[in-house]
Tab-separated table of C-alpha atoms and ligand atoms in Angstrom:
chain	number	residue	atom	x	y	z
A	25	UNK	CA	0.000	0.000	0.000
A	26	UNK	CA	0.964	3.595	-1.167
A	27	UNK	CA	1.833	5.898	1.886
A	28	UNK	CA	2.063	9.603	1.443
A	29	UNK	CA	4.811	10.646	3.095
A	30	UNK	CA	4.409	14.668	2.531
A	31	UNK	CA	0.496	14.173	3.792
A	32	UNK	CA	2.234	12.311	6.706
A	33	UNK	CA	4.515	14.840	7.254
A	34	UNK	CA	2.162	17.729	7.268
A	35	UNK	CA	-0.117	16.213	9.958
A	36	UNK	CA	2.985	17.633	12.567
A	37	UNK	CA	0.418	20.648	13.305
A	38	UNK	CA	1.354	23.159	16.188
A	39	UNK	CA	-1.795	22.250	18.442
A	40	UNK	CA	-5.054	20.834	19.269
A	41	UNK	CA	-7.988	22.797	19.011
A	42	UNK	CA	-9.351	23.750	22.348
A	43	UNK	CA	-12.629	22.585	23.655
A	44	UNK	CA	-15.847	22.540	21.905
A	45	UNK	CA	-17.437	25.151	24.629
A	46	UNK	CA	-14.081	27.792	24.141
A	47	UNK	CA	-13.990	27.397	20.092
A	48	UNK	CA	-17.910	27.922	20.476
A	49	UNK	CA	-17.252	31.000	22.923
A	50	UNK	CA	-14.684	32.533	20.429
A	51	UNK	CA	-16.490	32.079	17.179
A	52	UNK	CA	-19.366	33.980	19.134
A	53	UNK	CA	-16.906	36.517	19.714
A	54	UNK	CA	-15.617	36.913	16.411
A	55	UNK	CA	-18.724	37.932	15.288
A	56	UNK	CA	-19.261	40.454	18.173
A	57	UNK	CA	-15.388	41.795	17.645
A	58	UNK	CA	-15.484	42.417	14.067
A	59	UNK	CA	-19.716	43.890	13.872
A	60	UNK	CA	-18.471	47.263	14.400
A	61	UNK	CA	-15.983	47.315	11.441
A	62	UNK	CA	-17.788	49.037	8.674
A	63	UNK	CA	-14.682	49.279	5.740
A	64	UNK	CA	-15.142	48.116	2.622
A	65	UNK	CA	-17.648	48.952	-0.473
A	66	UNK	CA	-20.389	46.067	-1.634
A	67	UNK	CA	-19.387	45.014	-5.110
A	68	UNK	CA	-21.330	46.304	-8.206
A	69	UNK	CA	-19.891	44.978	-11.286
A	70	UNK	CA	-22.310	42.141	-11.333
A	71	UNK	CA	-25.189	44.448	-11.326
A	72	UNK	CA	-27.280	42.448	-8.590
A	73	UNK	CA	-24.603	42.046	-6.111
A	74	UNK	CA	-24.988	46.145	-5.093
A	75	UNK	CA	-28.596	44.568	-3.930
A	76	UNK	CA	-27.180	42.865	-0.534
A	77	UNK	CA	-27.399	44.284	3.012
A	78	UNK	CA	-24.319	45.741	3.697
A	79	UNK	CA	-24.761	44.562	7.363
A	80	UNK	CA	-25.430	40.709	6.576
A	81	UNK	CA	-22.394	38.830	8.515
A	82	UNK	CA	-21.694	34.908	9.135
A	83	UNK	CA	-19.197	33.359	11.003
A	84	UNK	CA	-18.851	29.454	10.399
A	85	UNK	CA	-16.131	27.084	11.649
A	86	UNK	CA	-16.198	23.102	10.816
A	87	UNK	CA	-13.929	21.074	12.919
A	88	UNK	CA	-13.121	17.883	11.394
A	89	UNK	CA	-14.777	15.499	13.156
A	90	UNK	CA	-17.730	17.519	12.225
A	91	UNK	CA	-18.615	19.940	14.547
A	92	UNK	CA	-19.936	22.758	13.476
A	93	UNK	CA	-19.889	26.660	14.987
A	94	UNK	CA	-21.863	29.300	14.148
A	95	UNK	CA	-22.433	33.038	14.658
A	96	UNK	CA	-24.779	35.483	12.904
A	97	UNK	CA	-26.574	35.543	9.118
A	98	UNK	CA	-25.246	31.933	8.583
A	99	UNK	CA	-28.768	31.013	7.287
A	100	UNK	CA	-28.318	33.573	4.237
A	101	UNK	CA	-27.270	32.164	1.223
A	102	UNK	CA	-25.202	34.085	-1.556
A	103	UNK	CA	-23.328	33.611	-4.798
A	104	UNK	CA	-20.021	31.621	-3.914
A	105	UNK	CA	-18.340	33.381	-6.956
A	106	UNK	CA	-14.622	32.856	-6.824
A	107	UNK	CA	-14.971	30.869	-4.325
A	108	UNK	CA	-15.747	27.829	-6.279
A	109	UNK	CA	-12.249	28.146	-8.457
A	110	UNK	CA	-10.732	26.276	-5.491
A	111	UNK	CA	-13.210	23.674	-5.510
A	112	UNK	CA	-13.288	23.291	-9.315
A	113	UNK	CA	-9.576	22.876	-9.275
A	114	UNK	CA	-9.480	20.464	-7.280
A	115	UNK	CA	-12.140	18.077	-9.260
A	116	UNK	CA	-10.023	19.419	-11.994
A	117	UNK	CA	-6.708	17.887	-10.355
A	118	UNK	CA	-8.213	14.740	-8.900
A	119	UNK	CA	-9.026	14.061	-12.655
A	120	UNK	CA	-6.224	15.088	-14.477
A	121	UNK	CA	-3.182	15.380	-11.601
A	122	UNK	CA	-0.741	17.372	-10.280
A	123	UNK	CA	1.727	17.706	-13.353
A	124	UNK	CA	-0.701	18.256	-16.017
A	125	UNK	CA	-2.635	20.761	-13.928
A	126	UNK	CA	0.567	22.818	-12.634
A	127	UNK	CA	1.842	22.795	-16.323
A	128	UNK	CA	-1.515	23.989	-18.418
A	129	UNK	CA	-2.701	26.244	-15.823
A	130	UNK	CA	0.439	27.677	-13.483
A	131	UNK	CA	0.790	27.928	-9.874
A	132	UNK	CA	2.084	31.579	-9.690
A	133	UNK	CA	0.546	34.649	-8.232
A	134	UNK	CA	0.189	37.074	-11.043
A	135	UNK	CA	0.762	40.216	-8.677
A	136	UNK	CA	-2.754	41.860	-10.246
A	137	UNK	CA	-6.434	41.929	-9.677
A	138	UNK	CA	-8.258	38.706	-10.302
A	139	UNK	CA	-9.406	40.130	-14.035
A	140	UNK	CA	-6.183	41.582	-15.543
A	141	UNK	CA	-6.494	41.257	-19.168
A	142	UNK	CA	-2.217	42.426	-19.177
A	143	UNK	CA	-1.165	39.347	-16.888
A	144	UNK	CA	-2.458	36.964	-19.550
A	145	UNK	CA	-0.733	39.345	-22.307
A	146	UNK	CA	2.551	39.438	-20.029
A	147	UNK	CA	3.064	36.366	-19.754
A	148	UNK	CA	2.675	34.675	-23.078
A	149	UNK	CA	-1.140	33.689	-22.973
A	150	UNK	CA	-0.039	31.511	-19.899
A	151	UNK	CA	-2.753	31.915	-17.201
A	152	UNK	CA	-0.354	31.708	-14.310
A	153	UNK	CA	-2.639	30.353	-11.772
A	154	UNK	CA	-6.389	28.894	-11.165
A	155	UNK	CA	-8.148	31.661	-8.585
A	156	UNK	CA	-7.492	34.216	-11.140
A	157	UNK	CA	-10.629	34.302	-13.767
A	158	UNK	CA	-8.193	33.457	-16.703
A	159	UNK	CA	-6.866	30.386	-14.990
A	160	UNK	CA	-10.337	29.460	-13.632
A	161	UNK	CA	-11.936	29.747	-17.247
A	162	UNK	CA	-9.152	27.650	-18.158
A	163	UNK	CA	-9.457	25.166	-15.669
A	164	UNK	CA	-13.436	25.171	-16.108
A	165	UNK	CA	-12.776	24.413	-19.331
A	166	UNK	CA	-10.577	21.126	-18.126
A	167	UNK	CA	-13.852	19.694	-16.033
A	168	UNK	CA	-14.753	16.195	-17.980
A	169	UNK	CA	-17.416	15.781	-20.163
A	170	UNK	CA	-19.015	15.743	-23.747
A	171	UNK	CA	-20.828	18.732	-23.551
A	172	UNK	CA	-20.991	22.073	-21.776
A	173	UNK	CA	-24.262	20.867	-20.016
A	174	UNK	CA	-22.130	17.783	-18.868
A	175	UNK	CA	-19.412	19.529	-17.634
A	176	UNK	CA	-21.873	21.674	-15.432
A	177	UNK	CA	-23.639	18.514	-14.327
A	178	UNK	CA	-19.953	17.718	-12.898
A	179	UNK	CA	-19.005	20.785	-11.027
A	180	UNK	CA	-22.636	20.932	-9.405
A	181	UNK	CA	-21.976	16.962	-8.042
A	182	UNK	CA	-18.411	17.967	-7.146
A	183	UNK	CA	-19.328	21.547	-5.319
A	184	UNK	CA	-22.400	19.708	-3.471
A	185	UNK	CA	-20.513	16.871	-2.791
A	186	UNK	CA	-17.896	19.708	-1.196
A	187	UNK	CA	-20.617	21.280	0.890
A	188	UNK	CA	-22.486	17.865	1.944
A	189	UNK	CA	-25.508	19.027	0.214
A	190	UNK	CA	-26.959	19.917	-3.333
A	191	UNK	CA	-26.494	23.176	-4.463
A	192	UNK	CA	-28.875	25.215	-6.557
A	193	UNK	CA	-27.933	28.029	-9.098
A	194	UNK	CA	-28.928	31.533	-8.852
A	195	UNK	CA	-30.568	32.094	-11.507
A	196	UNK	CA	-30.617	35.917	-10.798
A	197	UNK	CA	-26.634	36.522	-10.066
A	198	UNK	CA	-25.984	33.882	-13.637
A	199	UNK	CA	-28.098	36.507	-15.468
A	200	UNK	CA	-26.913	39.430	-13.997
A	201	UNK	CA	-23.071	38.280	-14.444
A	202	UNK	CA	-23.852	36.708	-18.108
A	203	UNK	CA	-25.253	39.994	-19.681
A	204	UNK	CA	-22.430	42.060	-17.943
A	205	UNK	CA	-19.666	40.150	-18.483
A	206	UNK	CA	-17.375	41.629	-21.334
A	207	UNK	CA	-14.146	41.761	-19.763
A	208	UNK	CA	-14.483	37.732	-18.818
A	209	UNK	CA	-15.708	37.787	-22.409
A	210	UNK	CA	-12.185	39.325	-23.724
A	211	UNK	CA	-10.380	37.162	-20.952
A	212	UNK	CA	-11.696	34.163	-22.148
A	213	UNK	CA	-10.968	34.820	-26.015
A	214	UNK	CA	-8.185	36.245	-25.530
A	215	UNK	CA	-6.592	32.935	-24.168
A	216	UNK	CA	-8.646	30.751	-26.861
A	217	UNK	CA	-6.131	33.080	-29.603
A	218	UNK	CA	-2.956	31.616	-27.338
A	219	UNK	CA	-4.675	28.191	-27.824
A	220	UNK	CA	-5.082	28.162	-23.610
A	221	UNK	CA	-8.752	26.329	-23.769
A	222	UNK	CA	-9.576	23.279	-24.793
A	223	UNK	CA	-12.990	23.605	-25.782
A	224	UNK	CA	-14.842	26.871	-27.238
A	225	UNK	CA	-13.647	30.040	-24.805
A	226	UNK	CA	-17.239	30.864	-25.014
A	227	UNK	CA	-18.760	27.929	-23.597
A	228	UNK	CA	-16.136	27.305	-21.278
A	229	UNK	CA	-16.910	31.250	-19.722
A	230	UNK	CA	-20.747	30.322	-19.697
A	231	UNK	CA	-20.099	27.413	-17.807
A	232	UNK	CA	-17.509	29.373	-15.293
A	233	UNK	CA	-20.607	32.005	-14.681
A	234	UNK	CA	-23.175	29.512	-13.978
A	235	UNK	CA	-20.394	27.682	-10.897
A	236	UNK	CA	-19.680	31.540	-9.668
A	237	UNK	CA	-23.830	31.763	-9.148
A	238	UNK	CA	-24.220	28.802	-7.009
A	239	UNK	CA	-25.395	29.838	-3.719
A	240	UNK	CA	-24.115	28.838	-1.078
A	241	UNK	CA	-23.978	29.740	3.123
A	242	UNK	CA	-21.161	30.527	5.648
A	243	UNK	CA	-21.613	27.254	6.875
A	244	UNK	CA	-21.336	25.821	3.135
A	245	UNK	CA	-17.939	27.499	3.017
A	246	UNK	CA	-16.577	25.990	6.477
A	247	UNK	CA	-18.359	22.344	5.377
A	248	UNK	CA	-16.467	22.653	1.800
A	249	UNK	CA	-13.094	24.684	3.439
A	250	UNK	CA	-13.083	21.556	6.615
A	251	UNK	CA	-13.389	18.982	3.702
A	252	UNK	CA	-10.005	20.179	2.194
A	253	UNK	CA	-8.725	20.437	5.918
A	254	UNK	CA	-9.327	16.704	6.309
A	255	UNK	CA	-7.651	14.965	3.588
A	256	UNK	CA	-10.559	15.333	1.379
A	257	UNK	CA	-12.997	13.372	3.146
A	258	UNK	CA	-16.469	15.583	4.106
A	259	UNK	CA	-16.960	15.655	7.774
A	260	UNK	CA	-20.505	15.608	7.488
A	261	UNK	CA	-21.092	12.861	4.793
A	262	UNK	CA	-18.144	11.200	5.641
A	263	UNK	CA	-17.597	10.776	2.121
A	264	UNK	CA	-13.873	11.070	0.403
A	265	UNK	CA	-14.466	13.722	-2.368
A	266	UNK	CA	-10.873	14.003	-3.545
A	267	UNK	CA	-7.559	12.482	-2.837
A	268	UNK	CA	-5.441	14.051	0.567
A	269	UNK	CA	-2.432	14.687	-2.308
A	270	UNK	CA	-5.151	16.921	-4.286
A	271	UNK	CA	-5.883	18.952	-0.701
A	272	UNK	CA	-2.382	19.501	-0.589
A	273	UNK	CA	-2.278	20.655	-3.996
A	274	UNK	CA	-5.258	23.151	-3.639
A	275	UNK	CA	-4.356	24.384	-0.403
A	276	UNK	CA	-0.517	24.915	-1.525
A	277	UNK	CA	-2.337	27.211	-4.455
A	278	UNK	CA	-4.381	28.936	-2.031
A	279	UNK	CA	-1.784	30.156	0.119
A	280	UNK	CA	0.209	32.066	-2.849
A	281	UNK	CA	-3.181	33.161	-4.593
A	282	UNK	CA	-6.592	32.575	-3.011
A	283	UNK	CA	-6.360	36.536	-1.673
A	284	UNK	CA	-4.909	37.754	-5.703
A	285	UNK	CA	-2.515	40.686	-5.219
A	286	UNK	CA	-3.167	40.888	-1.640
A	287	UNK	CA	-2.259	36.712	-1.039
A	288	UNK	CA	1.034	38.109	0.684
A	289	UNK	CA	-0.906	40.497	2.979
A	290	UNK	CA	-3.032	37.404	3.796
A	291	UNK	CA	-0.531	34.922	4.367
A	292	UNK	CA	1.316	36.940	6.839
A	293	UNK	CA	-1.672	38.552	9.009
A	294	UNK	CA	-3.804	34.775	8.945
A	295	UNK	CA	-0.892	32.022	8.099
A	296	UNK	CA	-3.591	29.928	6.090
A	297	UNK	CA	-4.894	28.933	3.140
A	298	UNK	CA	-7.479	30.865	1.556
A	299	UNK	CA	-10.288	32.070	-1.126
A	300	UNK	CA	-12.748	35.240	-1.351
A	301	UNK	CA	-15.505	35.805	-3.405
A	302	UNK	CA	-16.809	39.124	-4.746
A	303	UNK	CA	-20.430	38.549	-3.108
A	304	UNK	CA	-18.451	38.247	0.539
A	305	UNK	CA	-17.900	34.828	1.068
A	306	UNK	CA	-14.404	33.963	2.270
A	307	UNK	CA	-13.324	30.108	3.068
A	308	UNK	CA	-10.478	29.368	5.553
A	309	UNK	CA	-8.649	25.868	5.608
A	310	UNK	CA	-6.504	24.861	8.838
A	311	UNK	CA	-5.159	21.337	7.338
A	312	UNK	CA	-5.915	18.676	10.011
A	313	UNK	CA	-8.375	21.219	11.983
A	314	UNK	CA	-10.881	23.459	10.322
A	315	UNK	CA	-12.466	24.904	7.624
A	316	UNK	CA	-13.630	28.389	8.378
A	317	UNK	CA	-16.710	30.332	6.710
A	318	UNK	CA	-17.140	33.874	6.318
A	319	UNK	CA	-19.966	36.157	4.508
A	320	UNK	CA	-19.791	39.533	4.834
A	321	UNK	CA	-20.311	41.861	2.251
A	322	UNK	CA	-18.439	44.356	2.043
A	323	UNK	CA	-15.228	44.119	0.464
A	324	UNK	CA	-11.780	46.000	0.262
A	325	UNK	CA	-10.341	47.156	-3.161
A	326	UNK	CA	-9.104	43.755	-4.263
A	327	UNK	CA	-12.311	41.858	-3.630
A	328	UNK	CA	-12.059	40.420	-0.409
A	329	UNK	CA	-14.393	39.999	2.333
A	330	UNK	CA	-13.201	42.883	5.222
A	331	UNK	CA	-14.681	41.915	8.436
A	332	UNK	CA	-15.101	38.379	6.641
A	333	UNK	CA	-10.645	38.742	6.848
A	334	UNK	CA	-10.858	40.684	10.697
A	335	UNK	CA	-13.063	37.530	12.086
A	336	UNK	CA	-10.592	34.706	10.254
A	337	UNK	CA	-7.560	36.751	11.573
A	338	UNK	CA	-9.283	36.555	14.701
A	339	UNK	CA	-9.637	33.123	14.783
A	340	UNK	CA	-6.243	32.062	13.378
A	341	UNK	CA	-4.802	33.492	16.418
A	342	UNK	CA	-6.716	32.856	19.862
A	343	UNK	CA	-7.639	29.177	17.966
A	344	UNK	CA	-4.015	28.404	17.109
A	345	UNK	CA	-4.316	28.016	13.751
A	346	UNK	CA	-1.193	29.870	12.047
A	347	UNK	CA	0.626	26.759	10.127
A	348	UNK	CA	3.916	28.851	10.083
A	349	UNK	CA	3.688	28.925	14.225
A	350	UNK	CA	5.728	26.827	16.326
A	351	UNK	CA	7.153	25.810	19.394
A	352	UNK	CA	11.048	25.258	20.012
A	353	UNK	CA	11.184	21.773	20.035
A	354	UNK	CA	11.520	19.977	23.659
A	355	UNK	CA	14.190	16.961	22.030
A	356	UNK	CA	17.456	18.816	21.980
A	357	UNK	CA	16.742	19.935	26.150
A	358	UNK	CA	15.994	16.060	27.088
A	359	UNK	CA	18.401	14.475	24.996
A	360	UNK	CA	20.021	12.640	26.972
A	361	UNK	CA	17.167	10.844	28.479
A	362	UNK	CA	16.622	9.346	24.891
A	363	UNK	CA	19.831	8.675	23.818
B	18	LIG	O1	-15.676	36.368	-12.820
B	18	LIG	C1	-15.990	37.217	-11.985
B	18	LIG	O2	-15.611	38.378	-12.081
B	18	LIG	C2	-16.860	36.780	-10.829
B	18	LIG	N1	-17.803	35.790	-11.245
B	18	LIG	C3	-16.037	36.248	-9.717
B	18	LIG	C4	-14.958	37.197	-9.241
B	18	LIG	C5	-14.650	37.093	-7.817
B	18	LIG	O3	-15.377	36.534	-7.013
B	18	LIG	C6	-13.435	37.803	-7.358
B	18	LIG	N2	-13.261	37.639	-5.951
B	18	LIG	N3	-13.058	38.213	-5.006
């Protein structure tokens, strides 16, 4: 039998989570902390997003063993927009690999906002990585199947089987986004003239609209982010969605992308893997602990979630969660009782 050594090797976290009752207590708390922070405009690109309360805000955490924490709107649902270029990706990878994947699409942070036209012109027609929309249509376009209408069969099984339950389509935000959507329209030719899709760059953009209007709660989020936190296997169904070598993959492209030119920002202030979507969703992953769902809506001038970034912040610290914390290691001082 095969063992992963790297997924082995990255279970050597810095910490339990503390007790159901304290990570209840400070979810609760990261809702009340981060309420008064008001920063941040509602996006209005996509027409029907300027429609949402600017005050709606969820809190979500999903240990993985299934437990689930909650703290304010976490019953509204909303588009999961870029959000689901994690997810896709990863049905993406589990089908195709890591080489194939890493070599068509890229793994690089482009250093611009999410729908630069001039990063796909700078370099070469590449898409440099999958939570930008270029890569995303790209990697849309990689889903299996004979047929537009098949591949969106696939990423709605995939997503749902993500969150633990089927997802619907927004009929509203997929209108809204399809008849306002020249600059993905340009994006998406534009890489179909470097030969960058597979299929037609129309089709492929049509289906990467409909997956950004799936709606989907806070709670969705930390469900989908804790299913990547556990080696791929849903802590609610119990059911293995992708492989633990595809987590590490996703969450690996995450960390250097999932906030676009701001991923450094991110990294440093919340040490984890993560992904924000222009309608104010924002998922977390703490491999081996949590997934963490956000939904606030108004975001800061790259498209992130800003108290939806305050509350994970939060969380990352008084839970423990930073992967690039650590403790000096207790071995060298006791040697010599194990030598
Ligand atoms: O393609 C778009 O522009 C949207 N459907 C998704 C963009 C998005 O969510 C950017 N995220 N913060």
């Amino acid at each position: 039998m095969d063992v992963d050594v790297q997924d082995v090797v990255q279970r050597a976290y810095t910490g339990d989570l503390p007790h159901w009752s304290e990570v209840e207590a400070l979810v609760t708390a990261a809702h009340r902390r981060c309420t008064p922070e008001t920063g941040g405009v509602v996006a209005d690109y996509i027409p029907v997003l300027a429609a949402a309360d600017p005050e709606w805000f969820a809190v979500s955490v999903a240990e993985v063993n299934g437990t689930v924490h909650t703290a304010g709107d976490v019953d509204v649902e909303f588009s999961i927009q870029s959000i689901s270029k994690a997810f896709v990706y990863a049905l993406v990878c589990q089908h195709y690999g890591h080489e194939v994947v890493a070599e068509r699409i890229g793994v690089n942070n482009t250093g611009l906002p999410f729908n630069s036209v001039i990063a796909i012109e700078l370099n070469n027609g590449h898409p440099m990585n999958p939570m930008v929309n270029a890569g995303a249509i790209a990697t849309t376009a990689l889903i299996p199947g004979r047929s537009p209408g098949e591949q969106w069969d696939a990423i709605v099984a995939g997503l749902s089987e993500f969150a633990g339950r089927p997802l619907q389509l927004d009929e509203t935000v997929y209108q809204s986004e399809s008849q306002t959507n020249q600059r993905n329209r340009a994006i998406a030719q534009l890489l179909g003239s470097y030969g960058r899709i597979e299929s037609d760059p129309l089709d492929a953009l049509d289906v990467y609209t409909r997956q950004c209007a799936l709606r989907v709660t806070a709670t969705d989020l930390a469900v989908m982010g804790a299913t990547l936190a556990d080696g791929g296997v849903n802590p609610i169904t119990g059911r293995q969605v992708v492989s633990a070598g595809v987590c590490r993959d996703a969450l690996a492209i995450l960390a250097a992308n999932g906030a676009y030119e701001r991923s450094g920002e991110w990294l440093f202030e919340i040490g984890l893997p993560g992904k924000s979507g222009v309608a104010g969703g924002l998922v977390t992953i703490a491999p081996g602990k949590v997934g963490i769902g956000c939904f606030s809506p108004r975001l800061d001038d790259a498209g992130n979630s800003v108290r939806g970034q305050r509350a994970t912040a939060y969380l990352s610290r008084v839970l423990g969660l930073n992967i690039f914390a650590s403790h000096a290691h207790t071995l060298a001082a006791n040697r010599k009782d194990i030598l």
